[in-house]
CSV table of C-alpha atoms (C1' of nucleotides) in Angstrom, one decimal:
chain,number,residue,atom,x,y,z
Z,56,MET,CA,40.3,-112.7,92.4
Z,57,PHE,CA,38.7,-109.6,93.9
Z,58,THR,CA,41.8,-108.2,95.6
Z,59,THR,CA,43.3,-104.8,95.8
Z,60,SER,CA,46.9,-104.1,95.1
Z,61,LYS,CA,47.6,-104.2,98.8
Z,62,THR,CA,46.8,-107.8,99.0
Z,63,SER,CA,49.0,-108.9,96.1
Z,64,PRO,CA,52.0,-110.9,97.3
Z,65,ILE,CA,54.2,-108.1,96.1
Z,66,SER,CA,53.1,-104.7,95.2
Z,67,THR,CA,53.3,-104.1,91.5
Z,68,THR,CA,54.1,-100.4,91.3
Z,69,ARG,CA,55.4,-97.7,93.5
Z,70,SER,CA,52.6,-95.4,92.6
Z,71,SER,CA,49.8,-95.4,95.1
Z,72,ILE,CA,48.6,-91.8,94.8
Z,73,GLY,CA,45.1,-91.3,95.8
Z,74,PRO,CA,42.6,-89.6,93.5
Z,75,ASN,CA,42.5,-86.6,95.8
Z,76,GLU,CA,46.1,-85.8,95.0
Z,77,LEU,CA,45.6,-85.6,91.3
Z,78,ASP,CA,44.0,-82.9,89.2
Z,79,GLY,CA,41.1,-85.0,87.9
Z,80,ASP,CA,42.9,-87.3,85.6
Z,81,TRP,CA,42.5,-90.3,87.9
Z,82,LYS,CA,41.2,-92.5,85.2
Z,83,ALA,CA,44.5,-92.4,83.3
Z,84,LEU,CA,46.3,-93.2,86.5
Z,85,VAL,CA,44.1,-96.2,87.0
Z,86,ASP,CA,44.7,-97.4,83.4
Z,87,ARG,CA,48.5,-97.1,83.8
Z,88,ASN,CA,48.5,-99.1,87.0
Z,89,ILE,CA,46.3,-101.8,85.6
Z,90,GLU,CA,48.6,-102.1,82.5
Z,91,ALA,CA,51.7,-102.3,84.8
Z,92,TYR,CA,49.9,-105.0,86.9
Z,93,TYR,CA,49.2,-107.1,83.8
Z,94,GLU,CA,52.8,-106.8,82.7
Z,95,ASP,CA,54.1,-108.0,86.0
Z,96,MET,CA,51.6,-110.9,86.3
Z,97,ASP,CA,52.4,-112.0,82.8
Z,98,ALA,CA,56.1,-112.0,83.6
Z,99,LEU,CA,55.5,-114.2,86.6
Z,100,ASN,CA,53.6,-116.7,84.4
Z,101,ILE,CA,50.4,-115.9,86.3
Z,102,LEU,CA,47.5,-116.9,84.0
Z,103,ARG,CA,45.0,-114.2,83.1
Z,104,ALA,CA,41.6,-114.5,84.7
Z,105,ASP,CA,38.4,-114.7,82.7
Z,106,ALA,CA,37.3,-111.3,83.8
Z,107,TYR,CA,38.8,-108.2,85.4
Z,108,PRO,CA,35.8,-106.2,86.5
Z,109,ARG,CA,36.3,-102.5,87.3
Z,110,CYS,CA,34.3,-101.1,90.1
Z,111,THR,CA,33.7,-97.8,88.4
Z,112,GLU,CA,31.5,-99.8,85.9
Z,113,TYR,CA,29.4,-101.2,88.7
Z,114,VAL,CA,28.2,-98.1,90.5
Z,115,ASP,CA,24.6,-98.7,89.3
Z,116,ASP,CA,24.7,-102.2,90.8
Z,117,MET,CA,26.1,-100.8,94.1
Z,118,VAL,CA,23.3,-98.3,94.3
Z,119,ARG,CA,20.7,-100.9,93.5
Z,120,ILE,CA,22.1,-103.3,96.2
Z,121,THR,CA,22.3,-100.5,98.7
Z,122,GLN,CA,18.7,-99.5,98.1
Z,123,ASP,CA,17.6,-103.2,98.4
Z,124,LEU,CA,19.4,-103.4,101.8
Z,125,ILE,CA,17.6,-100.3,103.0
Z,126,ASP,CA,14.3,-101.8,101.8
Z,127,LYS,CA,15.0,-105.0,103.7
Z,128,GLY,CA,15.8,-103.2,106.9
Z,129,HIS,CA,19.5,-104.0,106.9
Z,130,ALA,CA,20.7,-100.5,106.1
Z,131,TYR,CA,19.8,-96.9,106.9
Z,132,GLU,CA,20.4,-93.4,105.5
Z,133,ALA,CA,22.3,-91.0,107.6
Z,134,ASN,CA,23.4,-87.4,107.1
Z,135,ASP,CA,26.8,-88.4,105.7
Z,136,GLY,CA,25.9,-91.5,103.7
Z,137,VAL,CA,24.2,-94.9,104.0
Z,138,TYR,CA,25.3,-97.5,106.6
Z,139,PHE,CA,24.8,-101.2,106.9
Z,140,HIS,CA,23.2,-101.9,110.3
Z,141,VAL,CA,25.2,-104.8,111.7
Z,142,GLU,CA,22.8,-105.6,114.5
Z,143,SER,CA,20.2,-106.4,111.8
Z,144,ALA,CA,21.9,-109.7,111.2
Z,145,PRO,CA,23.8,-110.5,114.4
Z,146,GLU,CA,24.1,-114.2,113.6
Z,147,LYS,CA,26.5,-113.4,110.8
Z,148,TYR,CA,28.9,-111.6,113.0
Z,149,GLY,CA,32.4,-113.0,113.5
Z,150,GLN,CA,32.1,-115.8,110.9
Z,151,LEU,CA,35.6,-115.3,109.7
Z,152,THR,CA,37.4,-113.9,112.7
Z,153,GLY,CA,35.5,-115.4,115.6
Z,154,GLN,CA,35.1,-112.1,117.2
Z,155,SER,CA,32.0,-111.3,119.2
Z,156,ILE,CA,30.1,-108.1,118.8
Z,157,ASP,CA,31.1,-107.1,122.3
Z,158,ALA,CA,34.8,-107.8,121.7
Z,159,VAL,CA,34.9,-105.5,118.8
Z,160,ARG,CA,33.3,-102.8,120.8
Z,161,SER,CA,36.0,-103.0,123.5
Z,162,GLY,CA,38.8,-103.2,121.0
Z,163,ALA,CA,37.7,-100.2,119.1
Z,164,GLY,CA,37.9,-98.2,122.3
Z,165,GLY,CA,37.3,-94.5,121.9
Z,166,ARG,CA,38.7,-94.2,118.5
Z,167,VAL,CA,35.4,-94.4,116.7
Z,168,ASP,CA,33.8,-91.2,118.0
Z,169,ASP,CA,35.1,-88.8,115.4
Z,170,THR,CA,34.5,-90.9,112.4
Z,171,GLY,CA,31.4,-91.9,110.5
Z,172,SER,CA,29.4,-89.4,112.5
Z,173,GLY,CA,26.1,-90.6,111.0
Z,174,LYS,CA,26.5,-94.1,112.3
Z,175,ARG,CA,24.0,-95.4,114.8
Z,176,ASP,CA,26.5,-97.9,116.0
Z,177,HIS,CA,30.2,-98.0,115.7
Z,178,LYS,CA,30.1,-101.5,114.2
Z,179,ASP,CA,28.1,-100.3,111.2
Z,180,PHE,CA,30.0,-99.7,108.0
Z,181,ALA,CA,29.5,-97.4,105.1
Z,182,LEU,CA,27.6,-98.5,101.9
Z,183,TRP,CA,27.5,-95.0,100.4
Z,184,LYS,CA,29.5,-91.9,101.3
Z,185,ALA,CA,28.3,-88.4,100.7
Z,186,ALA,CA,30.5,-86.4,98.4
Z,187,LYS,CA,33.6,-84.7,99.8
Z,188,PRO,CA,35.4,-81.8,98.1
Z,189,ASP,CA,37.7,-82.8,95.2
Z,190,GLU,CA,36.6,-86.4,95.1
Z,191,PRO,CA,35.2,-88.1,92.1
Z,192,THR,CA,31.4,-88.5,92.7
Z,193,TRP,CA,28.4,-90.4,91.3
Z,194,ASP,CA,24.8,-89.6,91.6
Z,195,SER,CA,22.6,-91.7,93.9
Z,196,PRO,CA,19.1,-91.5,95.5
Z,197,TRP,CA,21.0,-90.2,98.6
Z,198,GLY,CA,22.8,-87.4,96.7
Z,199,PRO,CA,26.2,-87.3,95.0
Z,200,GLY,CA,28.9,-89.4,96.6
Z,201,ARG,CA,30.8,-92.6,96.2
Z,202,PRO,CA,30.3,-96.2,97.2
Z,203,GLY,CA,31.8,-97.7,100.3
Z,204,TRP,CA,34.7,-100.0,99.8
Z,205,HIS,CA,33.0,-103.3,100.7
Z,206,ILE,CA,30.0,-102.9,98.5
Z,207,GLU,CA,32.3,-102.7,95.4
Z,208,CYS,CA,33.4,-106.3,95.8
Z,209,THR,CA,29.9,-107.5,96.5
Z,210,ALA,CA,28.5,-105.8,93.4
Z,211,MET,CA,31.2,-107.2,91.1
Z,212,SER,CA,31.3,-110.7,92.5
Z,213,LEU,CA,27.5,-111.2,92.5
Z,214,ASP,CA,27.3,-109.9,89.0
Z,215,HIS,CA,29.6,-112.7,87.9
Z,216,PHE,CA,28.6,-115.4,90.3
Z,217,GLU,CA,24.9,-114.5,91.1
Z,218,LYS,CA,24.4,-115.5,94.7
Z,219,GLU,CA,27.3,-117.8,95.7
Z,220,PHE,CA,30.8,-118.8,94.6
Z,221,ASP,CA,33.4,-121.4,95.7
Z,222,ILE,CA,36.6,-119.6,96.4
Z,223,HIS,CA,37.2,-116.0,97.6
Z,224,GLY,CA,40.8,-115.0,97.9
Z,225,GLY,CA,42.5,-112.0,99.6
Z,226,GLY,CA,45.2,-110.9,102.0
Z,227,HIS,CA,45.0,-111.9,105.6
Z,228,ASP,CA,44.5,-108.3,106.6
Z,229,LEU,CA,41.2,-108.2,104.7
Z,230,ARG,CA,39.4,-110.8,106.8
Z,231,PHE,CA,38.1,-108.1,109.0
Z,232,PRO,CA,36.3,-105.9,108.3
Z,233,HIS,CA,36.2,-106.2,104.6
Z,234,HIS,CA,35.3,-109.9,104.1
Z,235,GLU,CA,33.0,-109.9,107.0
Z,236,ALA,CA,31.2,-107.0,105.4
Z,237,GLU,CA,31.0,-108.9,102.1
Z,238,ILE,CA,29.2,-111.7,103.9
Z,239,PHE,CA,26.7,-109.3,105.5
Z,240,GLN,CA,26.0,-107.5,102.2
Z,241,GLY,CA,25.9,-110.5,99.9
Z,242,GLU,CA,23.8,-112.7,102.1
Z,243,CYS,CA,21.4,-110.1,103.3
Z,244,HIS,CA,20.9,-108.9,99.8
Z,245,THR,CA,20.2,-112.3,98.1
Z,246,GLY,CA,18.8,-114.0,101.1
Z,247,HIS,CA,21.1,-116.9,100.3
Z,248,ALA,CA,23.9,-118.3,102.4
Z,249,PRO,CA,26.7,-118.9,102.3
Z,250,VAL,CA,27.8,-116.5,99.6
Z,251,VAL,CA,31.3,-117.9,99.7
Z,252,HIS,CA,32.2,-121.5,100.3
Z,253,HIS,CA,35.9,-121.2,100.9
Z,254,TRP,CA,38.0,-118.2,101.9
Z,255,LEU,CA,41.7,-118.3,101.0
Z,256,HIS,CA,43.7,-115.7,102.9
Z,257,ASN,CA,47.4,-115.3,101.9
Z,258,GLY,CA,50.2,-114.2,104.3
Z,259,PHE,CA,52.3,-111.2,103.7
Z,260,VAL,CA,55.6,-110.8,102.0
Z,261,ASN,CA,58.1,-109.2,104.3
Z,262,ILE,CA,61.5,-107.8,103.4
Z,263,ASP,CA,64.4,-108.9,105.6
Z,264,GLY,CA,62.0,-109.7,108.4
Z,265,GLU,CA,60.1,-106.5,108.3
Z,266,LYS,CA,56.8,-105.7,106.9
Z,267,MET,CA,57.1,-104.1,103.5
Z,268,SER,CA,56.0,-100.5,103.7
Z,269,LYS,CA,56.7,-97.2,102.0
Z,270,SER,CA,57.4,-95.5,105.3
Z,271,LEU,CA,60.2,-98.0,106.1
Z,272,GLY,CA,61.6,-97.6,102.6
Z,273,ASN,CA,61.9,-101.4,102.3
Z,274,PHE,CA,59.8,-101.6,99.3
Z,275,TRP,CA,60.6,-104.1,96.5
Z,276,THR,CA,58.5,-104.2,93.5
Z,277,VAL,CA,58.2,-107.2,91.2
Z,278,ARG,CA,60.2,-105.1,88.7
Z,279,ASP,CA,63.0,-104.5,91.1
Z,280,ILE,CA,63.4,-108.1,91.7
Z,281,LEU,CA,63.2,-109.1,88.1
Z,282,THR,CA,66.2,-106.9,87.3
Z,283,LYS,CA,68.1,-109.3,89.6
Z,284,VAL,CA,66.7,-112.8,89.0
Z,285,ASP,CA,64.7,-114.6,86.4
Z,286,ALA,CA,60.9,-114.5,86.8
Z,287,MET,CA,60.8,-118.2,87.2
Z,288,VAL,CA,63.2,-117.9,90.2
Z,289,LEU,CA,61.0,-115.3,91.8
Z,290,ARG,CA,58.0,-117.6,91.3
Z,291,PHE,CA,60.0,-120.5,92.8
Z,292,ALA,CA,60.8,-118.3,95.8
Z,293,LEU,CA,57.2,-117.3,96.3
Z,294,ILE,CA,55.9,-120.9,96.4
Z,295,ASN,CA,58.7,-121.9,98.8
Z,296,ALA,CA,56.2,-121.5,101.7
Z,297,HIS,CA,52.5,-122.2,102.0
Z,298,TYR,CA,50.4,-119.4,100.8
Z,299,ARG,CA,48.9,-118.8,104.2
Z,300,SER,CA,52.3,-118.2,105.8
Z,301,PRO,CA,54.1,-114.9,105.7
Z,302,ILE,CA,57.2,-115.1,103.5
Z,303,ASP,CA,60.4,-113.2,104.0
Z,304,MET,CA,61.8,-111.9,100.8
Z,305,ASN,CA,65.5,-111.5,100.9
Z,306,GLU,CA,68.7,-112.4,99.0
Z,307,ALA,CA,69.1,-115.7,100.7
Z,308,LEU,CA,65.6,-116.8,99.7
Z,309,LEU,CA,66.2,-115.8,96.1
Z,310,ASN,CA,69.6,-117.5,96.0
Z,311,ASP,CA,68.1,-120.6,97.4
Z,312,ALA,CA,65.3,-120.5,94.8
Z,313,GLU,CA,67.8,-119.8,92.0
Z,314,ARG,CA,69.8,-122.9,93.0
Z,315,ASN,CA,66.7,-125.1,93.2
Z,316,TYR,CA,65.3,-123.7,90.0
Z,317,ASN,CA,68.6,-124.3,88.1
Z,318,ARG,CA,68.6,-127.9,89.3
Z,319,LEU,CA,65.1,-128.4,88.1
Z,320,LEU,CA,65.8,-126.6,84.8
Z,321,GLY,CA,69.0,-128.6,84.2
Z,322,CYS,CA,67.3,-131.8,84.8
Z,323,TYR,CA,64.5,-130.9,82.4
Z,324,VAL,CA,66.9,-129.9,79.7
Z,325,GLU,CA,68.9,-133.1,80.2
Z,326,ALA,CA,65.7,-135.1,79.8
Z,327,LEU,CA,64.6,-133.1,76.7
Z,328,LYS,CA,68.0,-133.8,75.1
Z,329,ALA,CA,67.9,-137.5,76.0
Z,330,ARG,CA,64.8,-138.0,73.9
Z,331,THR,CA,66.6,-139.2,70.8
Z,332,ASP,CA,63.7,-141.0,69.2
Z,333,PRO,CA,60.1,-139.8,69.0
Z,334,SER,CA,58.6,-143.2,69.5
Z,335,PRO,CA,59.6,-144.6,72.9
Z,336,VAL,CA,59.6,-148.3,73.7
Z,337,ALA,CA,57.5,-149.6,76.5
Z,338,LEU,CA,59.0,-149.1,80.0
Z,339,PRO,CA,58.9,-151.7,82.7
Z,340,HIS,CA,56.0,-151.6,85.2
Z,341,PRO,CA,56.6,-149.1,88.0
Z,342,ASP,CA,57.2,-151.1,91.1
Z,343,LEU,CA,59.0,-150.1,94.2
Z,344,ALA,CA,59.8,-153.7,94.9
Z,345,SER,CA,61.1,-154.4,91.4
Z,346,PRO,CA,64.5,-156.1,91.1
Z,347,LEU,CA,64.9,-154.0,87.9
Z,348,PRO,CA,66.5,-150.6,88.8
Z,349,LEU,CA,64.5,-148.9,86.1
Z,350,GLY,CA,61.2,-150.4,87.4
Z,351,LYS,CA,62.0,-149.4,90.9
Z,352,SER,CA,62.9,-145.8,89.8
Z,353,LEU,CA,59.6,-145.6,87.9
Z,354,GLY,CA,57.8,-146.8,91.0
Z,355,LEU,CA,59.5,-144.1,93.1
Z,356,LEU,CA,58.6,-141.4,90.6
Z,357,GLU,CA,55.1,-142.6,90.4
Z,358,LYS,CA,54.8,-142.4,94.2
Z,359,MET,CA,56.3,-138.9,94.2
Z,360,GLY,CA,53.8,-137.9,91.5
Z,361,GLU,CA,51.0,-139.1,93.7
Z,362,GLY,CA,52.4,-137.3,96.7
Z,363,PHE,CA,52.6,-134.1,94.5
Z,364,ALA,CA,48.9,-134.4,93.7
Z,365,ARG,CA,48.0,-135.1,97.3
Z,366,ALA,CA,50.0,-132.0,98.5
Z,367,MET,CA,48.4,-129.7,96.0
Z,368,ASP,CA,44.9,-131.1,96.7
Z,369,ASP,CA,45.5,-130.3,100.4
Z,370,ASP,CA,44.9,-126.6,100.3
Z,371,PHE,CA,47.7,-125.9,97.8
Z,372,ASN,CA,50.6,-127.2,99.9
Z,373,SER,CA,53.1,-125.8,97.4
Z,374,ARG,CA,56.2,-126.4,99.6
Z,375,GLU,CA,55.4,-130.1,99.9
Z,376,ALA,CA,54.8,-130.2,96.2
Z,377,VAL,CA,58.2,-128.5,95.5
Z,378,ALA,CA,59.8,-131.1,97.7
Z,379,LYS,CA,58.3,-133.8,95.6
Z,380,VAL,CA,59.5,-132.2,92.4
Z,381,LEU,CA,63.0,-131.9,93.7
Z,382,GLY,CA,62.8,-135.6,94.7
Z,383,MET,CA,61.8,-136.4,91.1
Z,384,VAL,CA,64.7,-134.2,89.8
Z,385,ARG,CA,67.2,-136.2,91.9
Z,386,GLU,CA,65.8,-139.6,90.8
Z,387,ILE,CA,65.6,-138.6,87.1
Z,388,THR,CA,69.1,-137.2,87.1
Z,389,LYS,CA,70.3,-140.5,88.7
Z,390,VAL,CA,68.6,-142.6,86.1
Z,391,LEU,CA,69.8,-140.5,83.1
Z,392,ASN,CA,73.3,-140.6,84.4
Z,393,GLY,CA,73.3,-144.3,85.1
Z,394,ALA,CA,73.9,-147.2,82.8
Z,395,LEU,CA,70.8,-147.7,80.5
Z,396,GLU,CA,70.2,-149.2,77.1
Z,397,ALA,CA,69.7,-146.6,74.5
Z,398,ALA,CA,66.0,-147.5,73.9
Z,399,ASP,CA,65.2,-147.5,77.6
Z,400,ARG,CA,67.0,-144.2,78.1
Z,401,ASN,CA,65.0,-142.6,75.3
Z,402,ALA,CA,61.8,-144.0,76.7
Z,403,PHE,CA,62.6,-142.9,80.2
Z,404,ALA,CA,63.4,-139.4,79.0
Z,405,HIS,CA,60.0,-139.2,77.4
Z,406,TYR,CA,58.5,-140.2,80.7
Z,407,ALA,CA,60.6,-137.7,82.7
Z,408,VAL,CA,59.7,-134.8,80.4
Z,409,GLU,CA,56.0,-135.6,80.7
Z,410,LEU,CA,56.2,-135.9,84.5
Z,411,LEU,CA,58.1,-132.6,84.9
Z,412,GLU,CA,55.8,-130.8,82.5
Z,413,GLU,CA,52.7,-132.1,84.3
Z,414,THR,CA,53.9,-131.1,87.7
Z,415,ALA,CA,56.6,-128.4,87.6
Z,416,ALA,CA,55.4,-126.7,84.4
Z,417,ARG,CA,51.6,-127.1,84.3
Z,418,VAL,CA,50.7,-127.1,88.0
Z,419,LEU,CA,53.5,-125.1,89.6
Z,420,GLY,CA,54.3,-122.9,86.6
Z,421,VAL,CA,58.0,-122.9,87.3
Z,422,LEU,CA,59.4,-124.3,84.0
Z,423,PRO,CA,59.7,-122.3,80.8
Z,424,PRO,CA,58.4,-123.7,77.5
Z,425,GLN,CA,60.6,-126.3,75.8
Z,426,GLU,CA,62.0,-123.9,73.2
Z,427,VAL,CA,63.0,-121.4,75.9
Z,428,ALA,CA,64.6,-124.1,78.1
Z,429,LEU,CA,66.6,-125.4,75.1
Z,430,ALA,CA,67.6,-122.0,73.8
Z,431,GLU,CA,71.4,-121.6,73.9
Z,432,PRO,CA,72.4,-118.8,76.2
Z,433,GLU,CA,74.8,-117.4,73.5
Z,434,ASP,CA,71.8,-115.3,72.4
Z,435,ASP,CA,73.2,-112.8,74.8
Z,436,PRO,CA,74.8,-110.2,72.6
Z,437,ARG,CA,77.5,-109.4,75.1
Z,438,LYS,CA,78.5,-113.1,74.9
Z,439,ALA,CA,78.5,-113.2,71.1
Z,440,GLU,CA,80.8,-110.1,71.1
Z,441,ILE,CA,83.6,-111.8,73.0
Z,442,ALA,CA,82.9,-115.4,72.0
Z,443,ASP,CA,85.8,-115.7,69.5
Z,444,GLN,CA,88.3,-114.2,71.9
Z,445,VAL,CA,87.1,-116.5,74.7
Z,446,GLU,CA,87.2,-119.6,72.5
Z,447,ALA,CA,90.7,-118.8,71.4
Z,448,LEU,CA,91.9,-118.4,75.0
Z,449,LEU,CA,90.2,-121.7,76.0
Z,450,VAL,CA,92.1,-123.5,73.2
Z,451,GLU,CA,95.3,-122.1,74.6
Z,452,ARG,CA,94.3,-123.1,78.1
Z,453,ALA,CA,93.5,-126.6,77.0
Z,454,GLU,CA,96.9,-126.9,75.4
Z,455,ALA,CA,98.6,-125.6,78.6
Z,456,ARG,CA,96.6,-128.0,80.7
Z,457,SER,CA,97.4,-131.0,78.6
Z,458,ALA,CA,101.1,-130.0,78.9
Z,459,LYS,CA,100.5,-129.8,82.7
Z,460,GLN,CA,101.5,-126.1,82.6
Z,461,TRP,CA,99.2,-125.2,85.4
Z,462,ASP,CA,100.6,-121.7,86.0
Z,463,VAL,CA,100.0,-120.8,82.3
Z,464,ALA,CA,96.5,-122.4,82.4
Z,465,ASP,CA,95.6,-120.4,85.6
Z,466,ARG,CA,96.9,-117.2,84.0
Z,467,ILE,CA,94.6,-117.7,81.1
Z,468,ARG,CA,91.8,-118.2,83.4
Z,469,ASP,CA,92.6,-115.0,85.2
Z,470,GLU,CA,92.6,-113.2,81.8
Z,471,LEU,CA,89.2,-114.6,81.1
Z,472,GLN,CA,88.0,-113.5,84.5
Z,473,ALA,CA,89.2,-110.0,83.6
Z,474,LEU,CA,86.8,-110.2,80.6
Z,475,GLY,CA,84.0,-111.0,82.9
Z,476,VAL,CA,84.0,-114.7,82.0
Z,477,VAL,CA,83.8,-117.6,84.4
Z,478,VAL,CA,85.2,-121.0,83.2
Z,479,THR,CA,83.9,-124.3,84.6
Z,480,ASP,CA,85.5,-127.6,83.7
Z,481,THR,CA,83.0,-130.3,83.3
Z,482,ALA,CA,83.2,-133.9,82.3
Z,483,THR,CA,82.5,-132.9,78.7
Z,484,GLY,CA,85.1,-130.1,78.6
Z,485,PRO,CA,85.2,-126.5,79.8
Z,486,GLU,CA,82.1,-124.3,79.7
Z,487,TRP,CA,82.0,-120.6,80.1
Z,488,ASP,CA,79.5,-117.9,81.0
Z,489,LEU,CA,79.4,-114.3,81.9
Z,490,ALA,CA,79.9,-113.8,85.6
E,1158,G,C1',43.5,-105.2,126.2
E,1159,C,C1',40.4,-108.6,122.7
E,1160,A,C1',40.4,-112.0,118.4
E,1161,C,C1',42.8,-115.1,114.9
E,1162,G,C1',47.4,-117.3,113.3
E,1163,G,C1',52.3,-118.9,114.4
E,1164,A,C1',57.1,-120.9,117.1
E,1165,U,C1',60.5,-127.4,113.9
E,1166,G,C1',68.3,-128.4,113.0
E,1167,U,C1',72.9,-123.0,111.3
E,1168,C,C1',69.1,-121.0,107.7
E,1169,A,C1',64.6,-121.7,104.7
E,1170,G,C1',60.5,-124.8,105.3
E,1171,A,C1',56.6,-129.3,105.0
E,1172,G,C1',54.7,-132.7,108.5
E,1173,U,C1',48.9,-137.5,108.7
E,1174,G,C1',49.4,-139.9,117.3
E,1175,G,C1',54.5,-144.7,116.4
E,1176,C,C1',58.9,-144.2,110.6
E,1177,U,C1',59.8,-137.8,109.8
E,1178,A,C1',60.5,-134.6,104.5
E,1179,U,C1',62.9,-131.2,100.9
E,1180,G,C1',66.6,-127.4,99.6
E,1181,A,C1',70.8,-124.4,101.2
E,1182,G,C1',75.0,-124.4,104.5
E,1183,C,C1',78.5,-127.7,107.1
E,1184,G,C1',81.3,-132.8,107.3
E,1185,G,C1',82.9,-137.2,104.3
E,1186,G,C1',83.5,-139.6,99.4
E,1187,A,C1',83.6,-139.9,93.7
E,1188,C,C1',85.4,-136.9,89.6
E,1189,U,C1',89.1,-133.0,89.2
E,1190,G,C1',96.3,-130.3,88.5
E,1191,C,C1',93.6,-126.5,91.6
E,1192,A,C1',88.9,-124.0,91.9
E,1193,G,C1',84.0,-124.6,90.5
E,1194,A,C1',80.0,-127.6,88.7
E,1195,U,C1',77.8,-132.4,89.1
E,1196,C,C1',76.9,-137.1,91.6
E,1197,C,C1',76.9,-140.2,96.2
E,1198,U,C1',76.8,-139.9,101.5
E,1199,G,C1',76.8,-138.2,106.9
E,1200,A,C1',75.7,-135.3,111.2
E,1201,G,C1',72.2,-132.0,112.9
E,1202,A,C1',65.6,-129.8,115.3
E,1203,C,C1',60.6,-130.2,117.0
E,1204,C,C1',59.8,-122.5,122.3
E,1205,G,C1',59.2,-123.7,128.0
E,1206,G,C1',56.1,-126.3,131.6
E,1207,A,C1',52.2,-129.6,132.9
E,1208,G,C1',48.4,-133.1,131.2
E,1209,U,C1',46.0,-137.2,128.1
E,1210,U,C1',48.2,-141.7,125.9
E,1211,C,C1',51.4,-147.9,125.8
E,1212,G,C1',53.5,-144.0,122.7
E,1213,A,C1',53.1,-136.6,121.4
E,1214,A,C1',56.6,-132.2,116.8
E,1215,U,C1',51.3,-133.6,116.2
E,1216,C,C1',45.8,-133.6,121.0
E,1217,U,C1',44.5,-130.5,125.8
E,1218,C,C1',45.7,-126.6,129.4
E,1219,C,C1',49.2,-122.8,131.3
E,1220,G,C1',53.3,-119.6,130.1
E,1221,U,C1',56.7,-116.8,126.9
E,1222,C,C1',57.8,-114.6,122.4
E,1223,C,C1',56.4,-113.2,117.2
E,1224,G,C1',52.8,-111.7,113.2
E,1225,U,C1',48.0,-109.7,111.6
E,1226,G,C1',43.4,-107.4,112.6
E,1227,C,C1',40.3,-104.6,115.9
E,1228,U,C1',39.2,-95.9,113.4
E,1229,C,C1',39.7,-93.9,108.4
E,1230,C,C1',41.4,-95.0,103.3
E,1231,A,C1',41.7,-99.0,99.8
RNA sequence: GCACGGAUGUCAGAGUGGCUAUGAGCGGGACUGCAGAUCCUGAGACCGGAGUUCGAAUCUCCGUCCGUGCUCCA
């Protein structure tokens, strides 16, 4: 919701140049970054929000709220800006972090002396900052300047939600001081509490066990990763852990996710293809104790579907939900590969498709649309180029194999490998793909 | 130092006082000329110590280690 790029699970661009470093054209920079952000989020199948407010369009509101806080005795003007006076609402202190006012004082040590010189108290935070050279500025009753960071979020969120809203997200690092400040500002301004009912703070994405940071050089953007794996695989990897936990982004995690995703996708495709008739017959009643194998399987799947819903209802326990989906995949594969009457198989396939679309696709967002899932991978132009050659070699190899000339067959497989093709023998014959 | 989280098999990672998931990896089996893929199956863990309890991965306390925040910027 109202998060900065820093709190996104993975930073979207490399560019994080501050406005001071540019020769005035900071608006174009902002537009470029926002465009890149949308592209990355779309690729990851993240639904667009209803509104994407931009703080530069809310400066008037920020000024108005700041003035109101001054009028109500919660803020004061100093020589270098306007500050929120934290002691004016001490009961609100530490709501998110459990820190007492005294604890913060000792933690801050001597480091506050040379900053925010106009503050009456080191705990106070800026609502408005007087202009500094080369910075973009706006006019205000307290002279030209720019808003403080925290007031931006308050102005935008209250404009959309009036005085309270249900869920406020953000990175774990923003709990203090940013979100605490939002509580002070919002509740003191409206006189209504709580301004936020539920705070959702996500853990960080680390790289190989280390915090992702530019100085360490271990910076992976979404785009970097999408050159290596499918967007659905990255999404699968990101929901591998609970959103509150830190997650370590590395090759092993992506490989793991790729494997699981392929199992899921393979099962989905198999179920889609098993729907041979658009009007399915009635299936047996789901019943774990049923003597009918199909009834029992349906009972199992129903139970896993309930477990899935319970997990997601419990503070978005995505890992638990993924486990349930993989359990469904196993059971569905088993049933589709088992002995079934044609009508039952068709009906079960309809049921399985619906179940996977409801859970893996609609809720978790880790399944592509049907037409994409069913698209033949030969669309790859590199594959089309060598297809005839490969098919010819495969015919030769099949002949050699049926003649039990294993050395000839293996030599052909080596030739194919030299072309960059991997052959896999399956129950229905050899399949090939680019390595 | 203070605050808030966390520590679960080889790895990743859920877990509701009694039964523990899921996936990878590893072992066994089916299918395979071989490899791979697929399917079935097995073994394998709750950081250390104390306490509460008939019973603790789960609750309490102590310890150790790890993460984040505690000045500015966003």
